């Protein structure tokens, strides 16, 4: 039986709730504070949920209560001198961009969707295409306010309360509820990106482009055709982008900081499970490789460069009701090439097609105890469900662990506690802070219980 109220707030039952990958799902009870002062842990086990853009079970709490932050989304204060924006943690990157791009400011780090909350970005310590230059999201957070298990509101920052700050950045909501974030924005002169595409014939060329200073840019990423095999293993298109300067734009553009608004097109129904299979994905990869490889240097709106998938609302329905698995790992520089080669060979050999495969270079590791990035290469794969997928992914985990890497918590739905512990050597430091600020284990999630991080 779902209680009618928890912590004085009316509850809502969310049956079969999932993350963005729609796997796994669980029945959850949620409260949705409408006022800032109502943002509190409730019941014996609580978890903040932002926009539900993590893929697996990080934002599920089937044994407790979800605290939805979506109504606490005000932008509070902006200081043009320092570029620091103070906002409630339920505000999304889309909210920030809509308000700030026309004023000449951009978010300092962005994942591949703008429909993420600021709290979710700090809790996952997200990275973007500029990680090798600018680090993770937390590197640009001047301070954050966290509501702790005892209801106390504490402001922490890299200089003051740094233990709590670095446990919260990447801590997946397990230290408390982030209620406010002060974020240092990046100045821009236009809303347009100058982009360069370069075709890479194999993995060595792709990695060469990602790591060669002569080809570097602020934002870089490589799309891989993960079904290519043999001599073409790891072929792809390297994409490098910079914020364009006003003099690079066509003269007819009146205001370089304004883009014509575009309505996202909805993806209207679930595709049947068989629609995405190695044959259709191979065809997509071949066409994509051809189209993107033909484009060399061009200008495009920032939305098209950073958020190509946001243009289709609910694109995750393309994978059908069974959902899909996002698998993202990082390997340190020394083993990244060999490990990635082994993973691509396994994908190709077992015909486990990935609709999108994105390879990215990471810069130095940050101080977040459970932050994902480390210096090296990261690959993100979208794999639809098929026979034997679990066993196959366990095989990928083995390669990742053997090469000293780790799997990303914000994308994970199935790794074992053992794989997790092998990849996150600072877990002990995280647990010490958690024990100090949450001694009764009031913050927990389906992910934390699966991985043995907390109740
Ligand atoms: C299309 C797509 C592309 C993506 N690309 C990238 C990428 O390039 N790089 C990257 O790093 N990630 C990427 N992601 C993952 C995404 O950025 C993260 O999962 C992010 O955390 C989602 O934010 P959210 O508000 O939806 O959080 P949710 O999914 O709702 O929650 C994620 C975690 O954050 C916690 N949390 C949320 N709000 C708060 C809060 N206020 N206080 C404390 N904890 C909180 C939750 O408890 C949960 O553990 C992508 C996701 C999608 C769907």
Tab-separated table of C-alpha atoms and ligand atoms in Angstrom:
chain	number	residue	atom	x	y	z
A	1	UNK	CA	0.000	0.000	0.000
A	2	UNK	CA	1.343	3.426	-0.938
A	3	UNK	CA	1.019	5.933	1.941
A	4	UNK	CA	-0.986	8.999	0.932
A	5	UNK	CA	1.589	11.403	2.310
A	6	UNK	CA	5.257	11.120	3.206
A	7	UNK	CA	7.083	13.904	5.039
A	8	UNK	CA	3.889	15.997	4.812
A	9	UNK	CA	3.831	15.823	0.981
A	10	UNK	CA	1.281	13.962	-1.155
A	11	UNK	CA	2.749	10.871	-2.822
A	12	UNK	CA	2.501	9.636	-6.363
A	13	UNK	CA	2.987	5.993	-7.386
A	14	UNK	CA	5.164	5.590	-10.481
A	15	UNK	CA	4.768	2.041	-11.754
A	16	UNK	CA	7.332	0.493	-14.041
A	17	UNK	CA	9.591	3.552	-13.815
A	18	UNK	CA	12.941	3.339	-15.579
A	19	UNK	CA	15.841	5.541	-16.559
A	20	UNK	CA	16.423	6.748	-20.104
A	21	UNK	CA	17.368	3.216	-21.252
A	22	UNK	CA	14.012	1.889	-19.920
A	23	UNK	CA	15.898	-0.991	-18.304
A	24	UNK	CA	15.600	-1.945	-15.517
A	25	UNK	CA	12.218	-0.711	-14.307
A	26	UNK	CA	10.751	-0.751	-10.801
A	27	UNK	CA	7.686	0.569	-8.983
A	28	UNK	CA	8.492	3.773	-7.089
A	29	UNK	CA	6.737	6.169	-4.759
A	30	UNK	CA	7.543	9.841	-5.295
A	31	UNK	CA	6.928	13.227	-3.746
A	32	UNK	CA	7.283	16.455	-5.673
A	33	UNK	CA	8.132	19.486	-3.533
A	34	UNK	CA	6.694	22.694	-4.954
A	35	UNK	CA	8.513	25.023	-2.582
A	36	UNK	CA	12.191	25.251	-1.829
A	37	UNK	CA	11.714	24.691	1.923
A	38	UNK	CA	9.853	21.417	1.214
A	39	UNK	CA	13.001	19.935	-0.311
A	40	UNK	CA	13.876	17.439	2.430
A	41	UNK	CA	14.685	13.743	2.738
A	42	UNK	CA	11.448	11.871	3.472
A	43	UNK	CA	10.784	8.466	5.049
A	44	UNK	CA	13.458	5.900	5.837
A	45	UNK	CA	15.117	5.993	2.401
A	46	UNK	CA	15.162	8.937	-0.020
A	47	UNK	CA	16.697	9.769	-3.357
A	48	UNK	CA	16.614	12.923	-5.476
A	49	UNK	CA	15.509	12.449	-9.081
A	50	UNK	CA	16.050	15.178	-11.662
A	51	UNK	CA	15.109	14.628	-15.305
A	52	UNK	CA	15.608	10.839	-15.338
A	53	UNK	CA	18.254	11.070	-18.096
A	54	UNK	CA	20.588	8.608	-16.408
A	55	UNK	CA	20.183	5.367	-18.309
A	56	UNK	CA	19.938	2.607	-15.691
A	57	UNK	CA	18.806	2.463	-12.054
A	58	UNK	CA	20.739	5.435	-10.592
A	59	UNK	CA	17.565	7.533	-10.242
A	60	UNK	CA	15.301	4.712	-8.970
A	61	UNK	CA	14.550	3.965	-5.319
A	62	UNK	CA	12.004	1.156	-5.213
A	63	UNK	CA	12.628	0.576	-1.488
A	64	UNK	CA	12.072	4.181	-0.454
A	65	UNK	CA	10.837	7.511	-1.813
A	66	UNK	CA	11.947	9.573	-4.775
A	67	UNK	CA	12.130	13.327	-4.266
A	68	UNK	CA	11.419	14.895	-7.657
A	69	UNK	CA	13.232	18.201	-8.098
A	70	UNK	CA	11.557	19.293	-11.335
A	71	UNK	CA	9.487	22.108	-9.764
A	72	UNK	CA	12.500	23.686	-8.064
A	73	UNK	CA	13.961	25.142	-11.208
A	74	UNK	CA	14.430	28.890	-10.736
A	75	UNK	CA	17.478	30.754	-11.977
A	76	UNK	CA	18.219	32.941	-8.965
A	77	UNK	CA	21.080	35.315	-9.626
A	78	UNK	CA	23.756	36.045	-12.228
A	79	UNK	CA	26.967	37.981	-11.735
A	80	UNK	CA	28.291	39.168	-15.132
A	81	UNK	CA	31.644	40.033	-13.561
A	82	UNK	CA	32.465	36.476	-12.479
A	83	UNK	CA	30.081	34.687	-14.874
A	84	UNK	CA	28.613	32.770	-11.910
A	85	UNK	CA	24.948	31.775	-12.145
A	86	UNK	CA	23.132	30.663	-8.992
A	87	UNK	CA	20.168	28.393	-9.646
A	88	UNK	CA	17.924	25.825	-8.003
A	89	UNK	CA	19.134	22.308	-8.694
A	90	UNK	CA	15.991	21.281	-10.622
A	91	UNK	CA	16.758	23.861	-13.346
A	92	UNK	CA	17.937	22.157	-16.517
A	93	UNK	CA	20.783	22.958	-18.860
A	94	UNK	CA	18.025	23.810	-21.375
A	95	UNK	CA	16.692	26.453	-18.939
A	96	UNK	CA	20.185	27.891	-18.470
A	97	UNK	CA	20.946	27.957	-22.203
A	98	UNK	CA	17.609	29.555	-23.104
A	99	UNK	CA	18.223	32.381	-20.628
A	100	UNK	CA	21.970	32.822	-20.973
A	101	UNK	CA	23.006	32.186	-24.609
A	102	UNK	CA	21.272	35.386	-25.808
A	103	UNK	CA	23.317	37.227	-23.151
A	104	UNK	CA	26.573	35.698	-24.398
A	105	UNK	CA	27.107	32.858	-21.892
A	106	UNK	CA	27.275	29.088	-22.364
A	107	UNK	CA	27.289	26.133	-19.954
A	108	UNK	CA	30.915	25.197	-19.202
A	109	UNK	CA	30.393	21.434	-19.612
A	110	UNK	CA	27.468	19.685	-21.219
A	111	UNK	CA	26.479	16.069	-21.750
A	112	UNK	CA	24.838	15.015	-25.032
A	113	UNK	CA	21.410	16.164	-23.870
A	114	UNK	CA	20.363	19.536	-22.468
A	115	UNK	CA	17.386	17.975	-20.663
A	116	UNK	CA	19.412	17.267	-17.502
A	117	UNK	CA	19.010	19.058	-14.194
A	118	UNK	CA	21.898	20.923	-12.580
A	119	UNK	CA	21.582	18.585	-9.564
A	120	UNK	CA	21.796	15.542	-11.863
A	121	UNK	CA	24.840	17.019	-13.625
A	122	UNK	CA	26.668	17.514	-10.328
A	123	UNK	CA	25.573	14.150	-8.872
A	124	UNK	CA	26.947	12.325	-11.950
A	125	UNK	CA	29.798	14.868	-12.348
A	126	UNK	CA	29.051	14.796	-16.066
A	127	UNK	CA	31.611	15.298	-18.810
A	128	UNK	CA	31.326	16.753	-22.282
A	129	UNK	CA	33.266	16.883	-25.534
A	130	UNK	CA	35.667	19.357	-23.858
A	131	UNK	CA	36.767	17.137	-20.972
A	132	UNK	CA	40.377	17.067	-22.219
A	133	UNK	CA	40.463	20.885	-21.937
A	134	UNK	CA	37.963	21.828	-19.239
A	135	UNK	CA	37.417	18.788	-16.975
A	136	UNK	CA	34.070	17.728	-15.560
A	137	UNK	CA	31.009	19.719	-14.490
A	138	UNK	CA	32.190	19.988	-10.869
A	139	UNK	CA	35.342	21.836	-11.974
A	140	UNK	CA	33.033	24.778	-12.786
A	141	UNK	CA	30.849	24.664	-9.692
A	142	UNK	CA	31.811	27.473	-7.333
A	143	UNK	CA	29.561	26.118	-4.564
A	144	UNK	CA	26.593	23.825	-3.995
A	145	UNK	CA	23.979	23.672	-1.260
A	146	UNK	CA	23.150	20.152	-0.079
A	147	UNK	CA	20.238	19.065	2.127
A	148	UNK	CA	21.644	16.380	4.419
A	149	UNK	CA	19.973	13.365	6.019
A	150	UNK	CA	19.163	15.338	9.197
A	151	UNK	CA	17.494	18.079	7.134
A	152	UNK	CA	20.360	20.547	7.594
A	153	UNK	CA	21.281	22.692	4.560
A	154	UNK	CA	25.027	22.902	4.059
A	155	UNK	CA	26.931	24.937	1.487
A	156	UNK	CA	30.064	23.203	0.255
A	157	UNK	CA	32.706	24.035	-2.338
A	158	UNK	CA	36.167	22.874	-3.411
A	159	UNK	CA	37.620	25.235	-0.757
A	160	UNK	CA	35.126	24.984	2.049
A	161	UNK	CA	33.561	21.671	3.041
A	162	UNK	CA	35.577	20.071	0.277
A	163	UNK	CA	35.105	16.483	1.550
A	164	UNK	CA	31.324	16.778	1.199
A	165	UNK	CA	31.729	18.585	-2.131
A	166	UNK	CA	33.934	15.869	-3.683
A	167	UNK	CA	31.714	13.117	-2.318
A	168	UNK	CA	28.632	14.822	-3.764
A	169	UNK	CA	30.230	15.476	-7.190
A	170	UNK	CA	29.830	12.049	-8.784
A	171	UNK	CA	28.146	10.684	-5.638
A	172	UNK	CA	24.908	9.833	-7.481
A	173	UNK	CA	22.612	11.458	-4.924
A	174	UNK	CA	23.884	9.316	-2.044
A	175	UNK	CA	25.216	12.123	0.200
A	176	UNK	CA	22.077	14.300	0.150
A	177	UNK	CA	19.818	16.380	-2.060
A	178	UNK	CA	21.578	19.151	-3.980
A	179	UNK	CA	19.248	22.120	-3.671
A	180	UNK	CA	21.276	24.934	-5.265
A	181	UNK	CA	24.253	25.185	-7.585
A	182	UNK	CA	26.505	28.172	-8.330
A	183	UNK	CA	27.913	27.490	-11.797
A	184	UNK	CA	30.668	29.439	-13.588
A	185	UNK	CA	29.502	29.964	-17.188
A	186	UNK	CA	31.676	30.333	-20.292
A	187	UNK	CA	31.559	33.544	-22.370
A	188	UNK	CA	30.611	33.134	-26.054
A	189	UNK	CA	30.198	35.617	-28.895
A	190	UNK	CA	27.811	33.617	-31.106
A	191	UNK	CA	25.341	30.737	-30.810
A	192	UNK	CA	27.036	29.026	-33.738
A	193	UNK	CA	29.724	26.347	-33.855
A	194	UNK	CA	32.548	26.039	-36.390
A	195	UNK	CA	32.960	22.315	-37.008
A	196	UNK	CA	35.548	20.221	-38.834
A	197	UNK	CA	35.038	16.553	-39.766
A	198	UNK	CA	37.908	14.232	-40.687
A	199	UNK	CA	37.488	10.661	-41.867
A	200	UNK	CA	39.602	8.046	-40.066
A	201	UNK	CA	40.190	4.723	-41.794
A	202	UNK	CA	40.925	2.602	-38.736
A	203	UNK	CA	41.349	2.722	-34.956
A	204	UNK	CA	44.931	4.002	-35.066
A	205	UNK	CA	43.904	6.917	-37.259
A	206	UNK	CA	40.902	7.684	-35.052
A	207	UNK	CA	43.007	7.688	-31.878
A	208	UNK	CA	45.717	9.654	-33.690
A	209	UNK	CA	43.211	12.404	-34.524
A	210	UNK	CA	41.841	12.484	-30.968
A	211	UNK	CA	45.311	12.834	-29.447
A	212	UNK	CA	47.293	14.856	-32.022
A	213	UNK	CA	47.628	18.513	-30.860
A	214	UNK	CA	47.573	19.617	-34.518
A	215	UNK	CA	43.965	18.401	-34.818
A	216	UNK	CA	42.836	19.499	-31.376
A	217	UNK	CA	39.917	21.832	-30.645
A	218	UNK	CA	37.952	22.787	-27.555
A	219	UNK	CA	35.315	20.140	-28.305
A	220	UNK	CA	36.363	16.839	-29.870
A	221	UNK	CA	34.793	13.435	-30.303
A	222	UNK	CA	34.930	10.567	-32.786
A	223	UNK	CA	31.990	8.574	-34.029
A	224	UNK	CA	32.925	4.954	-34.737
A	225	UNK	CA	31.414	2.442	-37.115
A	226	UNK	CA	31.463	-0.364	-34.571
A	227	UNK	CA	30.499	-3.011	-37.132
A	228	UNK	CA	33.572	-2.433	-39.266
A	229	UNK	CA	36.061	-5.256	-38.844
A	230	UNK	CA	39.476	-6.427	-40.069
A	231	UNK	CA	41.619	-3.638	-41.521
A	232	UNK	CA	38.762	-1.153	-41.052
A	233	UNK	CA	38.214	-1.895	-37.343
A	234	UNK	CA	37.673	1.400	-35.518
A	235	UNK	CA	37.053	3.461	-38.660
A	236	UNK	CA	34.980	6.559	-38.080
A	237	UNK	CA	34.599	10.306	-38.307
A	238	UNK	CA	36.509	12.690	-36.042
A	239	UNK	CA	34.512	15.804	-35.148
A	240	UNK	CA	36.148	18.952	-33.786
A	241	UNK	CA	34.241	22.101	-32.828
A	242	UNK	CA	34.838	25.638	-31.576
A	243	UNK	CA	32.437	28.435	-30.699
A	244	UNK	CA	32.378	30.563	-33.861
A	245	UNK	CA	33.412	34.214	-33.764
A	246	UNK	CA	31.029	36.873	-35.166
A	247	UNK	CA	33.293	37.604	-38.168
A	248	UNK	CA	33.033	33.938	-39.216
A	249	UNK	CA	29.238	34.121	-39.637
A	250	UNK	CA	27.370	35.086	-42.831
A	251	UNK	CA	26.678	38.838	-42.932
A	252	UNK	CA	22.889	38.412	-43.028
A	253	UNK	CA	22.746	37.106	-39.437
A	254	UNK	CA	21.351	39.960	-37.382
A	255	UNK	CA	22.012	38.810	-33.824
A	256	UNK	CA	24.810	36.221	-33.606
A	257	UNK	CA	23.616	35.062	-30.187
A	258	UNK	CA	20.088	34.165	-31.257
A	259	UNK	CA	19.013	31.009	-33.052
A	260	UNK	CA	15.686	30.451	-34.775
A	261	UNK	CA	13.686	28.277	-32.316
A	262	UNK	CA	13.086	24.719	-33.456
A	263	UNK	CA	10.378	22.426	-32.133
A	264	UNK	CA	11.613	18.936	-31.304
A	265	UNK	CA	9.820	16.242	-33.313
A	266	UNK	CA	8.319	13.497	-31.115
A	267	UNK	CA	9.174	9.838	-31.662
A	268	UNK	CA	5.540	8.723	-31.655
A	269	UNK	CA	5.551	4.998	-30.799
A	270	UNK	CA	7.641	2.067	-29.544
A	271	UNK	CA	9.324	0.186	-32.383
A	272	UNK	CA	8.925	-3.590	-32.267
A	273	UNK	CA	11.890	-5.400	-30.681
A	274	UNK	CA	13.192	-6.743	-34.010
A	275	UNK	CA	13.356	-3.354	-35.764
A	276	UNK	CA	16.896	-2.641	-34.593
A	277	UNK	CA	19.033	-5.601	-35.524
A	278	UNK	CA	22.574	-6.033	-36.878
A	279	UNK	CA	21.351	-5.557	-40.465
A	280	UNK	CA	19.477	-2.269	-39.905
A	281	UNK	CA	22.216	-0.970	-37.613
A	282	UNK	CA	24.911	-1.898	-40.138
A	283	UNK	CA	22.963	0.037	-42.800
A	284	UNK	CA	22.622	3.045	-40.495
A	285	UNK	CA	26.338	2.992	-39.657
A	286	UNK	CA	27.344	2.822	-43.330
A	287	UNK	CA	25.039	5.725	-44.294
A	288	UNK	CA	26.075	7.824	-41.284
A	289	UNK	CA	29.749	7.254	-42.027
A	290	UNK	CA	29.220	8.342	-45.636
A	291	UNK	CA	27.122	11.431	-44.821
A	292	UNK	CA	29.276	12.714	-41.957
A	293	UNK	CA	32.502	11.892	-43.795
A	294	UNK	CA	31.450	14.083	-46.741
A	295	UNK	CA	30.986	17.143	-44.531
A	296	UNK	CA	34.364	18.801	-43.942
A	297	UNK	CA	34.194	22.334	-42.512
A	298	UNK	CA	30.910	23.960	-41.731
A	299	UNK	CA	28.975	26.203	-39.356
A	300	UNK	CA	26.000	24.908	-37.410
A	301	UNK	CA	23.805	25.999	-34.502
A	302	UNK	CA	25.145	24.857	-31.110
A	303	UNK	CA	22.039	22.689	-30.683
A	304	UNK	CA	22.933	20.572	-33.729
A	305	UNK	CA	26.528	20.129	-32.544
A	306	UNK	CA	25.896	19.328	-28.890
A	307	UNK	CA	22.399	17.849	-28.877
A	308	UNK	CA	21.644	16.036	-32.153
A	309	UNK	CA	19.342	13.551	-30.382
A	310	UNK	CA	17.351	16.181	-28.469
A	311	UNK	CA	15.743	17.107	-31.802
A	312	UNK	CA	13.656	13.919	-31.538
A	313	UNK	CA	11.725	13.836	-28.269
A	314	UNK	CA	11.502	10.360	-26.729
A	315	UNK	CA	14.029	8.846	-29.156
A	316	UNK	CA	14.620	6.049	-26.617
A	317	UNK	CA	11.272	4.551	-27.769
A	318	UNK	CA	13.056	3.582	-30.961
A	319	UNK	CA	14.458	0.618	-29.011
A	320	UNK	CA	11.032	-0.786	-28.213
A	321	UNK	CA	9.523	-1.691	-24.845
A	322	UNK	CA	12.450	-3.881	-23.773
A	323	UNK	CA	14.706	-0.856	-23.778
A	324	UNK	CA	18.431	-0.874	-24.327
A	325	UNK	CA	21.714	-0.720	-22.514
A	326	UNK	CA	24.168	2.156	-22.668
A	327	UNK	CA	27.613	0.879	-21.920
A	328	UNK	CA	30.334	3.443	-21.303
A	329	UNK	CA	33.811	2.654	-20.081
A	330	UNK	CA	37.062	4.570	-19.741
A	331	UNK	CA	40.541	3.072	-19.990
A	332	UNK	CA	43.784	4.766	-18.904
A	333	UNK	CA	46.060	6.098	-21.670
A	334	UNK	CA	48.564	3.243	-21.371
A	335	UNK	CA	46.018	0.500	-22.128
A	336	UNK	CA	43.304	2.440	-23.949
A	337	UNK	CA	44.265	1.488	-27.486
A	338	UNK	CA	44.683	-2.240	-26.808
A	339	UNK	CA	41.553	-2.511	-24.625
A	340	UNK	CA	39.397	-0.605	-27.120
A	341	UNK	CA	40.675	-2.819	-29.928
A	342	UNK	CA	39.692	-5.932	-27.946
A	343	UNK	CA	36.236	-4.516	-27.243
A	344	UNK	CA	35.597	-3.545	-30.865
A	345	UNK	CA	36.764	-6.996	-31.996
A	346	UNK	CA	34.362	-8.629	-29.554
A	347	UNK	CA	31.470	-6.422	-30.728
A	348	UNK	CA	32.188	-7.221	-34.331
A	349	UNK	CA	32.751	-10.960	-33.723
A	350	UNK	CA	29.563	-11.398	-31.687
A	351	UNK	CA	27.598	-9.129	-34.052
A	352	UNK	CA	26.436	-7.030	-31.098
A	353	UNK	CA	25.629	-3.910	-33.014
A	354	UNK	CA	25.655	-0.505	-31.365
A	355	UNK	CA	23.504	2.170	-32.941
A	356	UNK	CA	25.863	4.884	-31.782
A	357	UNK	CA	29.474	4.433	-30.705
A	358	UNK	CA	31.255	7.530	-29.504
A	359	UNK	CA	34.965	7.606	-28.640
A	360	UNK	CA	36.380	10.511	-26.673
A	361	UNK	CA	39.667	11.508	-25.101
A	362	UNK	CA	39.580	12.411	-21.417
A	363	UNK	CA	42.006	14.775	-19.714
A	364	UNK	CA	43.318	14.345	-16.147
A	365	UNK	CA	41.176	12.768	-13.442
A	366	UNK	CA	39.391	15.182	-11.076
A	367	UNK	CA	39.097	15.038	-7.275
A	368	UNK	CA	35.516	13.603	-7.118
A	369	UNK	CA	35.719	10.311	-5.173
A	370	UNK	CA	33.301	8.494	-7.491
A	371	UNK	CA	33.714	10.672	-10.606
A	372	UNK	CA	33.953	8.605	-13.740
A	373	UNK	CA	36.592	10.264	-15.975
A	374	UNK	CA	40.283	9.341	-15.836
A	375	UNK	CA	42.978	10.354	-18.318
A	376	UNK	CA	42.596	8.077	-21.328
A	377	UNK	CA	39.878	7.099	-23.778
A	378	UNK	CA	36.178	6.546	-23.194
A	379	UNK	CA	33.759	4.705	-25.471
A	380	UNK	CA	29.946	4.902	-25.180
A	381	UNK	CA	27.800	2.260	-26.862
A	382	UNK	CA	23.987	1.965	-27.241
A	383	UNK	CA	23.118	-1.722	-27.476
A	384	UNK	CA	19.545	-2.973	-28.021
A	385	UNK	CA	18.428	-6.069	-26.118
A	386	UNK	CA	19.136	-9.395	-27.713
A	387	UNK	CA	19.807	-12.993	-26.716
A	388	UNK	CA	22.956	-13.349	-24.597
A	389	UNK	CA	23.456	-9.611	-23.973
A	390	UNK	CA	24.151	-10.039	-20.238
A	391	UNK	CA	26.919	-12.571	-20.851
A	392	UNK	CA	28.365	-10.370	-23.584
A	393	UNK	CA	28.448	-7.299	-21.313
A	394	UNK	CA	30.086	-9.323	-18.533
A	395	UNK	CA	32.791	-10.073	-21.120
A	396	UNK	CA	33.227	-6.328	-21.779
A	397	UNK	CA	33.515	-5.723	-18.019
A	398	UNK	CA	36.311	-8.276	-17.840
A	399	UNK	CA	38.272	-6.477	-20.569
A	400	UNK	CA	37.702	-3.100	-18.880
A	401	UNK	CA	38.825	-4.334	-15.451
A	402	UNK	CA	41.829	-6.194	-16.904
A	403	UNK	CA	42.984	-2.924	-18.514
A	404	UNK	CA	42.561	-0.847	-15.354
A	405	UNK	CA	39.395	0.975	-16.444
A	406	UNK	CA	35.923	1.638	-15.075
A	407	UNK	CA	32.260	1.684	-16.137
A	408	UNK	CA	30.138	4.882	-15.845
A	409	UNK	CA	27.518	4.794	-13.057
A	410	UNK	CA	25.143	7.207	-14.829
A	411	UNK	CA	24.855	4.765	-17.727
A	412	UNK	CA	25.028	1.499	-15.807
A	413	UNK	CA	22.163	-0.904	-15.174
A	414	UNK	CA	23.852	-4.237	-14.581
A	415	UNK	CA	27.526	-4.330	-13.596
A	416	UNK	CA	28.462	-6.399	-10.526
A	417	UNK	CA	29.606	-4.962	-7.189
A	418	UNK	CA	32.978	-6.583	-7.882
A	419	UNK	CA	33.437	-4.763	-11.218
A	420	UNK	CA	32.402	-1.524	-9.541
A	421	UNK	CA	34.897	-1.906	-6.680
A	422	UNK	CA	37.714	-2.748	-9.075
A	423	UNK	CA	37.112	0.455	-11.051
A	424	UNK	CA	36.533	2.938	-8.226
A	425	UNK	CA	39.518	2.772	-5.834
A	426	UNK	CA	38.383	5.872	-3.886
A	427	UNK	CA	35.136	4.199	-2.762
A	428	UNK	CA	36.527	3.936	0.810
A	429	UNK	CA	36.990	7.727	1.018
A	430	UNK	CA	33.463	8.240	-0.339
A	431	UNK	CA	31.984	5.826	2.224
A	432	UNK	CA	33.753	7.641	5.075
A	433	UNK	CA	32.097	10.926	4.116
A	434	UNK	CA	28.763	9.194	3.583
A	435	UNK	CA	28.963	7.586	7.034
A	436	UNK	CA	29.663	11.015	8.562
A	437	UNK	CA	26.811	12.902	6.850
A	438	UNK	CA	24.316	10.054	6.504
A	439	UNK	CA	24.998	7.677	9.436
A	440	UNK	CA	21.651	5.889	9.129
A	441	UNK	CA	21.918	5.421	5.377
A	442	UNK	CA	18.857	7.558	4.572
A	443	UNK	CA	19.953	8.094	0.953
A	444	UNK	CA	19.889	5.029	-1.242
A	445	UNK	CA	18.963	3.911	-4.736
A	446	UNK	CA	18.392	0.704	-6.666
A	447	UNK	CA	21.908	1.251	-8.064
A	448	UNK	CA	23.496	1.752	-4.632
A	449	UNK	CA	21.924	-1.442	-3.284
A	450	UNK	CA	22.958	-3.421	-6.363
A	451	UNK	CA	26.555	-2.215	-6.076
A	452	UNK	CA	26.777	-2.318	-2.288
A	453	UNK	CA	27.400	1.453	-1.936
A	454	UNK	CA	24.657	2.055	0.596
A	455	UNK	CA	21.178	0.951	1.639
B	1	LIG	C1	21.103	11.466	-24.794
B	1	LIG	C2	21.957	11.460	-23.576
B	1	LIG	C3	23.283	11.836	-23.684
B	1	LIG	C4	24.110	11.845	-22.554
B	1	LIG	N1	25.399	12.227	-22.711
B	1	LIG	C5	26.210	12.279	-21.641
B	1	LIG	C6	27.533	12.760	-21.766
B	1	LIG	O1	27.992	13.102	-22.861
B	1	LIG	N2	28.291	12.846	-20.634
B	1	LIG	C7	27.806	12.495	-19.408
B	1	LIG	O2	28.543	12.612	-18.425
B	1	LIG	N3	26.545	12.026	-19.264
B	1	LIG	C8	25.742	11.915	-20.344
B	1	LIG	N4	24.442	11.498	-20.188
B	1	LIG	C9	23.964	11.120	-18.837
B	1	LIG	C10	23.346	12.315	-18.075
B	1	LIG	O3	24.051	13.486	-18.325
B	1	LIG	C11	23.413	12.055	-16.572
B	1	LIG	O4	22.804	10.840	-16.270
B	1	LIG	C12	22.744	13.151	-15.711
B	1	LIG	O5	22.945	12.787	-14.372
B	1	LIG	C13	21.263	13.256	-15.973
B	1	LIG	O6	20.696	14.309	-15.203
B	1	LIG	P1	19.211	14.157	-14.636
B	1	LIG	O7	18.753	15.457	-14.098
B	1	LIG	O8	18.333	13.535	-15.675
B	1	LIG	O9	19.472	13.145	-13.459
B	1	LIG	P2	18.663	11.810	-13.045
B	1	LIG	O10	18.805	10.809	-14.138
B	1	LIG	O11	17.310	12.151	-12.595
B	1	LIG	O12	19.563	11.342	-11.814
B	1	LIG	C14	20.880	10.908	-12.016
B	1	LIG	C15	21.574	10.777	-10.654
B	1	LIG	O13	21.689	12.067	-10.086
B	1	LIG	C16	21.067	12.104	-8.820
B	1	LIG	N5	20.433	13.422	-8.668
B	1	LIG	C17	19.605	14.042	-9.530
B	1	LIG	N6	19.255	15.247	-9.040
B	1	LIG	C18	19.877	15.378	-7.854
B	1	LIG	C19	19.886	16.387	-6.841
B	1	LIG	N7	19.185	17.524	-6.949
B	1	LIG	N8	20.624	16.160	-5.724
B	1	LIG	C20	21.354	15.021	-5.561
B	1	LIG	N9	21.361	14.038	-6.486
B	1	LIG	C21	20.639	14.216	-7.613
B	1	LIG	C22	20.061	10.977	-8.822
B	1	LIG	O14	19.797	10.510	-7.503
B	1	LIG	C23	20.782	9.940	-9.670
B	1	LIG	O15	21.669	9.196	-8.888
B	1	LIG	C24	23.575	11.468	-21.277
B	1	LIG	C25	22.242	11.092	-21.178
B	1	LIG	C26	21.433	11.082	-22.307
B	1	LIG	C27	19.980	10.671	-22.162
